[in-house]
């Protein structure tokens, strides 16, 4: 009887326990599916937001560039004059800046004027008129369309004068479009940017139901908002729940084992993991998630799921912070750039207007002209830094190694800089090395000098009084040359040390604002040092000054003997007056040369292009010196030099160029030019070169 009474109870216990575990199973199944759906939806939403944000970032440089160009008075003038030469020299060279495959301009009547394509796009004129009608209202717009070459992304803007930045006060002067072909290279770059697979579709399709992937569909719409295609983004989604259907068998077996062995295990195998799940769901407790991952069975998968979800949220937050920081830096840099350019331009325009429109005496006029000259040099320095940083970013800078006398190099820098700071109360010293370089070294002396000049300029800029020193030491054991630049200036707060070499970042202070600059000098220096295979660092305290250290590899150029060959003097029949040929196509630049030389006895001859310069040199033996512009129509300065040198090997030919980077200067020297002078022209430098080469033979003869 007892057994009979007990058996139904045991049977009922088994049945009730089974029902309980079945209910538990479905509860777990429900929570698992719910968590799976939540994570999947969160992943899809995050992926879509990330794709949209990255597409916006990808197109932002074009929007900034096209907005700048279409708010340009010279562009407005071009629409009226349709001067193809101006367009090709300015806008037509900006394909790399826009990272575009096609640039096109239209006049106010929406008629095609000119285009600049890459070989990828053959179609001549394909911009719809309704897009230009839309630009009359919006000012700037981006849309997509399909041309014979494929899908293209088109960014267009209405052209207005610079005094109408809102593009709504004056009638539209014309239209300008930048086009990118969405070819395989475009998609490949976009895949790299978004870390996903991309498929270009030309019709509305239902998203494929791939088990282990998440999708985002970005519609491509034309200027009227109509669907023309779509970009399908796919990314792996590695959270699986395939074992969920097998959980019932595990639970049933576990039930009988727990029932027969020890009911205490119920707490450890069921209650505790469920409590971890609850805590993870309610509070996102990371400790609970870690413990959940350590459990067995489906709970471990749930732990992985929660951890993946948590990591994705953190990544999303970090991506958002990074994007906001990037936008802030870009906005700060653009504002700083605008300020730094407008400051010297304001001085140039303001003092020029005073000289022209007011009655000033000679003393005031000289003072104003000195301000204009200084502002012009500041403006050129800003532009040079921007160009150099752009070349560094695009990997166009390579070291040009040569044999360098290190001791002469640092002495030359010391003497040059010492002259420029004679009006400052600074004790400027060159610290002699205890062990100078035993032989000449192999390095890029131009980039080495630029690094030292940047660091010294920075030290002098932030030191009103005190001491600035620099020098080097040879480390034979580690095969390094260690340079040190030390100052007793303001110093740098330790919080800023980690960002001091980042581009576009300056230490915010009253002195920084006063001395100006874009904050590119130290970034360029760091890039050059690393290009030479070295490292750079600093040590600084506020109020005590700063010390910058950098090292480059020590490579000796050991030579036994240098043979200097004698140069044979060539007798030439010189005319009574010295004849200078100026090859310059720009009338204003030629006028500047004339004004600079108007009080001399030189006879000036002009060539307006490279071909004419060659003819004059070959047909006129009385030419004593040539000032050759690098960029000219019909034939540039390099081509003209190649034709003149074989016939007139002793004729001094000085390049005049607007290019100022070290690589451009090296290219000019390697081409065979006697020397070079950069624009803007410096009168003292011009006459120094003329005196050096025009009277070279005369001094040799005497």
XYZ file of C-alpha atoms in Angstrom:
702
model
C 0.000 0.000 0.000
C 2.758 2.351 0.854
C 4.436 1.668 -2.477
C 1.186 2.169 -4.345
C 0.572 5.396 -2.512
C 4.126 6.509 -3.071
C 4.355 5.606 -6.788
C 1.641 8.005 -7.943
C 3.359 10.697 -5.960
C 6.687 9.876 -7.572
C 4.978 9.645 -10.972
C 3.257 12.936 -10.326
C 6.578 14.410 -9.211
C 8.180 13.204 -12.451
C 5.303 14.495 -14.565
C 5.137 17.825 -12.726
C 8.893 18.174 -12.868
C 8.820 17.389 -16.582
C 6.083 19.953 -17.109
C 8.110 22.463 -15.112
C 11.195 21.853 -17.223
C 9.166 21.943 -20.425
C 7.771 25.298 -19.330
C 11.289 26.348 -18.390
C 12.482 25.277 -21.833
C 9.882 27.367 -23.619
C 10.681 30.286 -21.324
C 14.330 29.961 -22.198
C 13.439 29.554 -25.858
C 11.337 32.716 -25.673
C 14.052 34.723 -23.954
C 16.662 33.373 -26.373
C 14.607 34.301 -29.423
C 13.799 37.662 -27.906
C 17.470 38.321 -27.179
C 18.400 37.047 -30.653
C 15.883 39.376 -32.275
C 16.983 42.295 -30.120
C 20.665 41.796 -30.942
C 19.919 41.287 -34.632
C 17.745 44.420 -34.794
C 20.347 46.409 -32.872
C 23.082 45.164 -35.211
C 21.036 46.041 -38.306
C 20.191 49.491 -36.931
C 23.804 50.121 -35.978
C 24.980 48.906 -39.381
C 22.530 51.191 -41.219
C 23.543 54.185 -39.104
C 27.217 53.423 -39.653
C 26.755 53.066 -43.422
C 24.840 56.358 -43.670
C 27.408 58.145 -41.524
C 30.375 56.799 -43.492
C 28.704 57.642 -46.824
C 28.184 61.153 -45.527
C 31.840 61.371 -44.425
C 32.940 59.945 -47.801
C 31.107 62.691 -49.719
C 31.907 65.558 -47.342
C 35.299 66.510 -48.941
C 33.518 66.986 -52.292
C 30.804 69.130 -50.675
C 33.426 71.299 -48.956
C 35.546 71.668 -52.113
C 32.615 72.426 -54.447
C 31.160 74.913 -51.965
C 34.504 76.750 -51.837
C 34.982 76.824 -55.625
C 31.440 77.943 -56.477
C 31.698 80.878 -54.033
C 34.621 82.282 -56.026
C 34.491 85.542 -57.962
C 37.025 84.300 -60.530
C 34.754 81.313 -61.263
C 31.854 83.743 -61.815
C 34.068 85.673 -64.266
C 34.961 82.432 -66.049
C 31.273 81.668 -66.690
C 31.049 84.997 -68.504
C 34.396 84.838 -70.376
C 34.526 81.039 -70.846
C 38.317 81.301 -70.625
C 39.347 77.673 -71.106
C 42.966 78.460 -70.183
C 41.932 79.775 -66.766
C 39.665 76.796 -66.181
C 42.302 74.218 -67.121
C 44.964 75.918 -64.970
C 42.776 76.199 -61.857
C 39.613 74.115 -61.746
C 40.674 71.521 -64.290
C 43.642 70.467 -62.122
C 41.433 69.672 -59.120
C 40.305 66.135 -60.059
C 42.566 64.717 -57.329
C 41.258 67.233 -54.786
C 37.672 66.234 -55.569
C 38.645 62.547 -55.968
C 36.259 62.717 -58.920
C 36.159 61.295 -62.458
C 34.468 64.268 -64.110
C 34.206 68.011 -63.520
C 31.809 70.079 -65.648
C 30.635 73.683 -65.825
C 27.425 75.182 -67.266
C 26.425 78.797 -67.796
C 23.392 80.598 -66.378
C 21.301 79.439 -69.361
C 22.094 75.844 -68.384
C 24.254 75.329 -71.466
C 27.327 73.139 -71.285
C 30.659 75.061 -71.262
C 33.549 72.748 -70.460
C 34.445 69.507 -68.710
C 37.491 67.770 -67.235
C 37.073 63.958 -67.267
C 39.276 60.996 -66.502
C 39.526 58.262 -69.142
C 36.739 56.419 -67.288
C 33.993 58.804 -68.502
C 33.566 59.400 -72.243
C 30.077 60.953 -72.183
C 30.255 64.683 -72.885
C 27.116 66.252 -71.397
C 24.685 64.309 -69.243
C 23.542 66.606 -66.398
C 19.698 66.953 -66.515
C 18.295 70.479 -66.729
C 15.842 69.868 -63.896
C 18.835 69.406 -61.564
C 20.020 72.921 -62.436
C 16.488 74.204 -61.789
C 16.714 72.561 -58.379
C 20.117 74.164 -57.692
C 18.542 77.593 -58.230
C 16.547 76.892 -55.070
C 18.868 74.688 -52.992
C 22.306 76.003 -53.991
C 23.985 72.597 -53.622
C 22.728 69.028 -54.064
C 23.892 65.450 -54.447
C 22.069 62.825 -56.510
C 22.670 59.667 -58.547
C 22.022 58.728 -62.140
C 22.955 56.161 -64.759
C 25.031 57.007 -67.833
C 26.480 54.677 -70.511
C 29.574 54.139 -68.345
C 27.472 53.071 -65.344
C 26.046 54.574 -62.174
C 27.519 57.908 -61.090
C 27.335 60.050 -57.982
C 26.820 63.700 -58.973
C 27.413 66.655 -56.659
C 26.303 69.995 -58.094
C 26.328 73.575 -56.883
C 25.164 76.921 -58.174
C 27.962 79.418 -58.862
C 27.630 82.728 -57.010
C 29.913 85.644 -56.117
C 31.827 85.389 -52.850
C 29.734 88.193 -51.309
C 26.663 85.950 -51.526
C 27.637 82.933 -49.364
C 23.993 81.904 -48.820
C 23.460 81.667 -52.602
C 20.058 83.318 -52.472
C 20.626 87.033 -52.911
C 21.810 87.180 -56.535
C 20.809 85.230 -59.639
C 22.772 82.099 -60.324
C 25.875 82.803 -62.456
C 26.288 79.207 -63.579
C 26.527 75.605 -62.381
C 29.404 73.290 -61.505
C 29.298 69.523 -61.084
C 31.706 66.926 -59.677
C 30.999 63.330 -60.729
C 32.325 60.046 -59.372
C 31.865 56.823 -61.355
C 30.597 54.017 -59.119
C 32.871 51.410 -60.724
C 34.647 48.462 -59.147
C 37.393 50.684 -57.700
C 34.775 52.993 -56.153
C 32.959 50.030 -54.606
C 36.239 48.493 -53.440
C 37.201 51.721 -51.624
C 33.699 51.917 -50.148
C 33.926 48.290 -48.990
C 37.205 49.073 -47.247
C 35.694 52.164 -45.632
C 32.560 50.366 -44.383
C 34.175 46.940 -43.698
C 31.416 45.213 -45.656
C 30.555 43.581 -48.978
C 28.766 45.879 -51.447
C 26.510 44.945 -54.346
C 25.277 47.544 -56.833
C 21.655 46.879 -57.912
C 19.727 48.643 -60.661
C 16.226 47.675 -59.533
C 14.188 47.336 -56.349
C 14.766 43.880 -54.932
C 13.754 42.079 -51.786
C 16.708 41.780 -49.423
C 18.133 38.245 -49.557
C 17.536 36.139 -46.434
C 21.105 35.096 -45.670
C 21.440 33.321 -42.370
C 24.724 34.700 -41.117
C 24.648 38.234 -42.518
C 23.069 41.603 -41.793
C 22.073 43.949 -44.597
C 21.625 47.645 -45.255
C 20.099 49.017 -48.437
C 21.014 52.536 -49.551
C 18.732 53.824 -52.314
C 20.282 55.785 -55.175
C 17.879 58.531 -56.238
C 18.020 61.014 -59.088
C 17.558 64.786 -58.831
C 13.763 64.347 -58.731
C 13.888 61.757 -55.966
C 13.159 58.792 -58.234
C 14.777 55.426 -57.645
C 17.597 54.621 -60.082
C 19.480 51.961 -58.191
C 20.671 50.842 -54.779
C 23.783 49.843 -52.862
C 23.369 46.647 -50.856
C 25.792 46.466 -47.905
C 26.378 43.044 -46.295
C 28.327 42.184 -43.164
C 28.836 38.918 -41.320
C 26.626 38.317 -38.284
C 28.241 35.579 -36.230
C 25.685 35.011 -33.474
C 24.002 31.631 -33.850
C 21.140 29.863 -32.007
C 21.134 26.563 -33.845
C 21.260 24.435 -30.725
C 18.101 25.946 -29.228
C 15.849 23.147 -30.539
C 18.054 20.552 -28.844
C 17.775 22.209 -25.461
C 14.675 20.171 -24.465
C 16.556 16.860 -24.562
C 19.419 18.302 -22.537
C 17.010 19.674 -19.940
C 15.072 16.377 -19.677
C 18.270 14.352 -19.211
C 19.552 16.933 -16.794
C 16.261 16.734 -14.882
C 16.518 12.977 -14.274
C 20.198 13.223 -13.425
C 19.573 16.073 -11.002
C 16.580 14.288 -9.559
C 18.503 11.041 -9.001
C 21.819 12.544 -7.929
C 21.103 15.703 -5.981
C 18.431 18.341 -6.169
C 21.025 20.865 -5.082
C 22.442 20.899 -8.622
C 19.199 22.487 -9.770
C 20.285 25.742 -8.253
C 23.730 25.582 -9.812
C 22.651 24.464 -13.275
C 19.382 26.384 -13.673
C 18.667 29.021 -11.118
C 22.112 30.622 -11.080
C 22.421 30.930 -14.892
C 18.888 32.284 -15.064
C 19.764 34.848 -12.449
C 22.779 35.845 -14.525
C 20.543 36.181 -17.590
C 18.144 38.346 -15.601
C 20.916 40.595 -14.327
C 22.396 40.870 -17.799
C 19.008 41.760 -19.305
C 18.038 44.229 -16.620
C 21.297 46.052 -15.950
C 23.792 44.846 -18.551
C 26.076 43.732 -15.706
C 29.409 42.830 -17.355
C 30.438 40.577 -14.471
C 27.199 38.620 -14.900
C 27.912 38.296 -18.634
C 31.441 36.994 -17.968
C 30.094 34.439 -15.498
C 27.366 33.486 -17.957
C 29.985 32.775 -20.637
C 31.738 30.405 -18.260
C 28.600 28.280 -17.885
C 27.818 25.394 -20.194
C 25.197 24.781 -22.830
C 22.871 27.452 -24.184
C 23.621 29.837 -21.328
C 27.162 30.174 -22.669
C 25.779 31.129 -26.076
C 23.514 33.644 -24.368
C 26.571 35.059 -22.585
C 28.353 35.408 -25.937
C 25.239 37.065 -27.280
C 25.111 39.578 -24.438
C 28.833 40.264 -24.740
C 28.514 40.815 -28.501
C 25.610 43.168 -27.910
C 27.539 45.052 -25.231
C 30.651 45.313 -27.413
C 28.610 46.578 -30.347
C 27.065 49.265 -28.162
C 30.533 50.321 -26.985
C 31.798 50.340 -30.594
C 28.817 52.427 -31.631
C 29.476 54.921 -28.840
C 33.196 55.072 -29.700
C 32.381 55.496 -33.402
C 29.997 58.311 -32.544
C 32.578 60.003 -30.312
C 35.249 59.576 -32.991
C 32.976 60.981 -35.704
C 32.030 63.938 -33.512
C 35.703 64.540 -32.684
C 36.596 64.317 -36.377
C 33.858 66.815 -37.263
C 34.990 69.097 -34.456
C 38.628 68.961 -35.577
C 37.667 69.617 -39.176
C 35.433 72.530 -38.196
C 38.126 73.903 -35.885
C 40.774 73.534 -38.597
C 38.632 75.216 -41.255
C 37.844 78.081 -38.890
C 41.529 78.390 -37.977
C 42.546 78.203 -41.644
C 40.044 80.926 -42.543
C 41.388 83.117 -39.737
C 45.051 82.522 -40.607
C 44.516 83.294 -44.318
C 42.227 86.262 -43.793
C 44.576 87.891 -41.262
C 47.465 88.522 -43.731
C 45.009 89.129 -46.576
C 43.272 91.787 -44.481
C 46.621 93.507 -43.895
C 47.589 93.273 -47.583
C 44.255 94.608 -48.866
C 43.887 97.223 -46.128
C 47.334 98.788 -46.387
C 47.275 98.594 -50.203
C 43.996 100.543 -50.191
C 45.532 103.109 -47.813
C 48.506 103.614 -50.136
C 46.259 103.969 -53.200
C 43.431 106.068 -51.779
C 45.036 108.234 -49.066
C 47.762 110.850 -49.017
C 50.606 109.262 -47.073
C 54.180 110.428 -46.723
C 57.176 108.307 -47.706
C 57.819 107.122 -44.131
C 54.243 105.869 -43.738
C 54.300 104.347 -47.208
C 57.486 102.411 -46.366
C 55.902 101.228 -43.107
C 52.777 100.056 -44.946
C 54.816 98.268 -47.614
C 56.827 96.434 -44.938
C 53.551 95.212 -43.406
C 52.327 94.081 -46.844
C 55.593 92.218 -47.509
C 55.526 90.479 -44.123
C 51.858 89.501 -44.549
C 52.559 88.117 -48.007
C 55.372 85.941 -46.652
C 53.083 84.676 -43.869
C 50.435 83.764 -46.444
C 52.952 81.891 -48.609
C 54.212 80.010 -45.516
C 50.664 78.897 -44.654
C 50.036 77.671 -48.199
C 53.416 75.846 -48.301
C 52.578 73.980 -45.072
C 49.167 72.931 -46.421
C 50.670 71.664 -49.679
C 53.449 69.785 -47.855
C 50.962 68.143 -45.447
C 48.783 67.153 -48.409
C 51.770 65.501 -50.123
C 52.664 63.657 -46.925
C 49.089 62.345 -46.600
C 49.092 61.132 -50.218
C 52.519 59.416 -49.832
C 54.090 61.634 -52.502
C 57.095 62.499 -50.324
C 60.111 60.207 -50.590
C 63.596 60.759 -49.116
C 66.265 61.958 -51.550
C 69.477 60.666 -49.988
C 72.763 62.425 -50.652
C 76.189 62.905 -49.080
C 75.997 65.592 -46.365
C 78.677 67.319 -44.289
C 76.756 67.350 -41.008
C 78.998 69.884 -39.250
C 78.700 72.360 -42.131
C 74.956 71.764 -42.286
C 74.268 72.713 -38.645
C 76.712 75.657 -38.777
C 74.945 77.005 -41.843
C 71.564 76.744 -40.114
C 72.938 78.476 -37.014
C 74.333 81.433 -38.973
C 71.147 81.786 -41.031
C 68.737 81.754 -38.096
C 70.980 83.931 -35.923
C 70.581 86.781 -38.396
C 66.786 86.505 -38.477
C 66.337 86.812 -34.666
C 68.770 89.634 -33.940
C 65.847 91.831 -32.820
C 64.775 89.341 -30.119
C 66.232 89.217 -26.601
C 67.221 85.558 -26.969
C 70.611 83.953 -26.338
C 70.794 81.670 -29.393
C 73.562 79.025 -29.219
C 74.887 76.114 -31.222
C 76.111 73.400 -28.840
C 79.230 71.858 -30.347
C 79.334 68.090 -30.448
C 81.865 66.329 -28.211
C 82.483 63.952 -31.070
C 81.688 65.425 -34.511
C 80.813 63.153 -37.407
C 83.984 61.393 -38.571
C 82.892 61.283 -42.212
C 80.166 62.775 -44.344
C 76.801 61.109 -43.745
C 74.079 59.789 -46.033
C 70.690 61.435 -45.487
C 68.169 63.809 -47.069
C 69.716 67.137 -46.090
C 66.718 69.211 -47.236
C 64.287 67.354 -45.001
C 66.801 67.253 -42.128
C 67.249 71.023 -42.355
C 63.490 71.533 -42.490
C 62.976 69.522 -39.296
C 65.643 71.535 -37.435
C 64.279 74.839 -38.783
C 60.709 73.911 -37.769
C 61.788 73.005 -34.226
C 63.977 76.114 -33.853
C 61.269 78.377 -35.261
C 58.798 76.883 -32.812
C 61.219 77.389 -29.900
C 61.970 80.993 -30.868
C 58.290 81.740 -31.412
C 57.371 80.774 -27.846
C 60.463 82.233 -26.146
C 60.298 85.995 -25.612
C 63.527 86.073 -23.645
C 65.965 83.501 -22.388
C 67.923 80.855 -24.262
C 67.438 78.671 -27.339
C 70.088 76.046 -28.128
C 70.509 73.158 -30.520
C 73.122 70.598 -31.404
C 73.799 66.935 -32.109
C 75.720 63.935 -30.736
C 76.932 60.824 -32.538
C 75.844 57.503 -30.991
C 78.216 55.015 -32.631
C 76.990 52.080 -30.546
C 73.373 52.376 -31.692
C 74.264 53.898 -35.092
C 72.197 57.016 -34.441
C 72.571 60.782 -34.711
C 70.767 62.395 -31.760
C 69.628 66.007 -32.205
C 68.420 68.271 -29.384
C 66.528 71.595 -29.587
C 66.128 73.257 -26.176
C 64.411 76.498 -25.106
C 63.529 78.299 -21.873
C 60.172 79.525 -23.144
C 56.599 78.958 -22.048
C 56.707 75.172 -21.916
C 53.900 72.737 -22.724
C 51.448 71.233 -20.268
C 51.877 67.451 -19.886
C 48.230 66.886 -20.892
C 49.084 68.156 -24.380
C 52.220 66.042 -24.923
C 50.386 63.121 -26.526
C 48.727 65.382 -29.126
C 51.541 67.863 -29.772
C 52.634 66.150 -33.023
C 49.072 65.697 -34.348
C 48.191 67.812 -37.348
C 45.863 70.800 -36.996
C 46.211 70.757 -33.187
C 47.665 73.656 -31.247
C 48.005 74.269 -27.532
C 45.215 76.745 -26.875
C 46.616 79.837 -25.176
C 46.811 83.582 -25.671
C 50.365 83.201 -27.010
C 49.263 80.546 -29.537
C 46.556 82.838 -30.851
C 48.992 85.742 -30.973
C 51.754 83.964 -32.924
C 49.241 82.224 -35.206
C 49.856 79.245 -37.449
C 47.927 76.132 -38.444
C 49.718 73.725 -36.121
C 51.343 71.804 -38.995
C 55.043 72.448 -38.291
C 55.508 69.719 -35.676
C 53.313 67.282 -37.654
C 55.484 67.834 -40.762
C 58.639 67.445 -38.662
C 57.415 64.135 -37.231
C 56.519 62.879 -40.732
C 59.968 63.834 -42.075
C 61.828 62.219 -39.148
C 59.893 58.971 -39.572
C 60.470 59.153 -43.345
C 64.207 59.218 -42.629
C 63.807 56.178 -40.346
C 64.018 58.039 -37.039
C 61.933 58.980 -33.997
C 60.981 62.252 -32.295
C 59.878 63.089 -28.739
C 59.749 65.959 -26.273
C 60.174 66.830 -22.618
C 58.526 69.984 -21.316
C 57.140 71.704 -18.226
C 55.041 74.838 -18.086
C 57.195 77.849 -17.198
C 60.498 75.973 -17.594
C 60.712 75.502 -21.349
C 60.781 72.565 -23.752
C 63.314 70.098 -25.149
C 62.668 68.309 -28.448
C 64.711 65.201 -29.219
C 64.912 63.421 -32.541
C 67.196 60.736 -33.905
C 67.999 59.554 -37.424
C 70.081 56.564 -38.546
C 73.848 57.119 -38.728
C 75.111 56.120 -42.186
C 78.646 57.218 -43.079
C 79.671 57.970 -46.659
C 83.290 56.810 -46.437
C 85.322 57.964 -49.444
C 89.070 57.762 -49.910
C 89.609 60.711 -52.231
C 87.503 63.281 -54.021
C 88.815 64.440 -57.397
C 87.752 67.939 -58.365
C 87.946 68.485 -62.105
C 89.001 71.883 -63.466
C 86.341 73.731 -65.447
C 87.609 75.026 -68.773
C 86.866 78.714 -69.248
C 85.112 79.612 -72.478
C 85.664 82.974 -74.085
C 82.449 84.649 -75.140
C 81.822 87.795 -77.081
C 79.868 89.961 -74.643
C 77.961 92.996 -75.740
C 78.547 96.303 -74.041
C 75.329 95.990 -72.048
C 74.217 92.786 -70.362
C 71.242 91.082 -72.053
C 68.727 89.162 -69.934
C 65.965 87.036 -71.443
C 62.852 86.757 -69.274
C 60.617 83.831 -70.324
C 57.308 84.707 -68.653
C 53.767 84.355 -70.036
C 52.074 86.332 -67.249
C 52.002 90.071 -67.952
C 51.866 91.103 -64.297
C 54.891 88.990 -63.384
C 56.842 90.393 -66.342
C 55.865 93.927 -65.313
C 57.227 93.163 -61.833
C 60.557 92.072 -63.348
C 60.693 95.284 -65.403
C 60.008 97.485 -62.389
C 62.626 95.675 -60.318
C 65.265 96.212 -63.052
C 64.238 99.631 -64.329
C 67.190 101.424 -62.693
C 69.814 98.984 -64.033
C 71.749 98.899 -67.314
C 70.395 95.497 -68.288
C 68.744 95.045 -71.663
C 65.552 93.043 -71.122
C 64.091 90.709 -73.777
C 60.821 88.863 -73.220
C 59.587 85.467 -74.418
C 55.917 84.718 -73.764
C 56.252 80.917 -74.059
C 58.883 78.186 -73.968
C 59.112 77.789 -77.753
C 59.824 81.497 -78.214
C 62.480 81.319 -75.457
C 64.282 78.512 -77.336
C 64.232 80.454 -80.634
C 65.610 83.626 -79.010
C 68.408 81.782 -77.196
C 69.507 79.863 -80.286
C 69.326 82.868 -82.639
C 70.742 85.555 -80.340
C 74.307 84.817 -79.104
C 74.307 88.021 -77.021
C 71.912 86.567 -74.435
C 73.891 86.579 -71.153
C 71.337 85.111 -68.731
C 67.852 83.548 -68.849
C 65.102 83.746 -66.234
C 62.913 80.785 -67.267
C 59.349 80.316 -65.967
C 58.609 76.616 -65.362
C 54.946 76.649 -66.349
C 54.336 78.236 -69.778
C 52.101 77.546 -72.799
C 53.234 75.656 -75.935
C 56.415 74.454 -74.189
C 57.189 74.440 -70.457
C 60.494 75.448 -68.865
C 61.829 71.885 -68.611
C 61.304 71.214 -72.339
C 62.846 74.559 -73.268
C 65.903 73.814 -71.102
C 66.419 70.442 -72.854
C 66.627 72.193 -76.244
C 68.803 75.128 -75.132
C 71.483 73.321 -73.080
C 73.014 71.254 -75.940
C 73.519 74.412 -78.013
C 74.329 76.865 -75.168
C 75.859 74.728 -72.378
C 77.484 77.701 -70.590
C 74.442 79.964 -70.657
C 73.148 80.530 -67.063
C 69.459 79.552 -66.977
C 67.664 80.323 -63.704
C 64.272 78.711 -63.105
C 61.495 80.872 -61.693
C 58.761 78.775 -60.150
C 55.710 78.972 -57.922
C 56.540 75.492 -56.567
C 58.411 75.619 -53.263
C 58.567 72.107 -51.780
C 61.880 70.284 -51.375
C 60.923 67.676 -54.005
C 60.079 70.375 -56.571
C 63.391 72.114 -55.919
C 65.256 68.823 -56.327
C 63.477 68.192 -59.648
C 64.593 71.632 -60.896
C 68.195 71.001 -59.874
C 68.260 67.535 -61.472
C 66.874 68.954 -64.738
C 70.041 71.040 -65.151
C 68.950 74.569 -64.271
C 71.799 76.767 -63.047
C 69.719 77.899 -60.061
C 66.139 78.799 -59.174
C 64.086 81.595 -57.617
C 60.637 81.037 -56.110
C 57.533 83.134 -56.434
C 56.561 85.514 -54.865
C 59.735 87.166 -56.141
C 62.269 88.542 -53.677
C 64.184 91.499 -55.117
C 67.328 90.914 -53.055
C 67.420 87.231 -54.043
C 66.921 88.174 -57.722
C 69.887 90.552 -57.844
C 71.985 88.156 -55.782
C 71.486 85.465 -58.464
C 72.077 87.920 -61.325
C 75.298 89.134 -59.732
C 76.375 85.555 -58.998
C 75.936 84.182 -62.530
C 75.957 87.188 -64.866
C 79.400 88.346 -63.748
C 80.791 84.902 -63.006
C 82.949 84.743 -66.139
C 84.057 88.331 -65.686
C 85.361 87.639 -62.188
C 86.995 84.459 -63.432
C 88.786 86.369 -66.185
C 90.118 89.017 -63.797
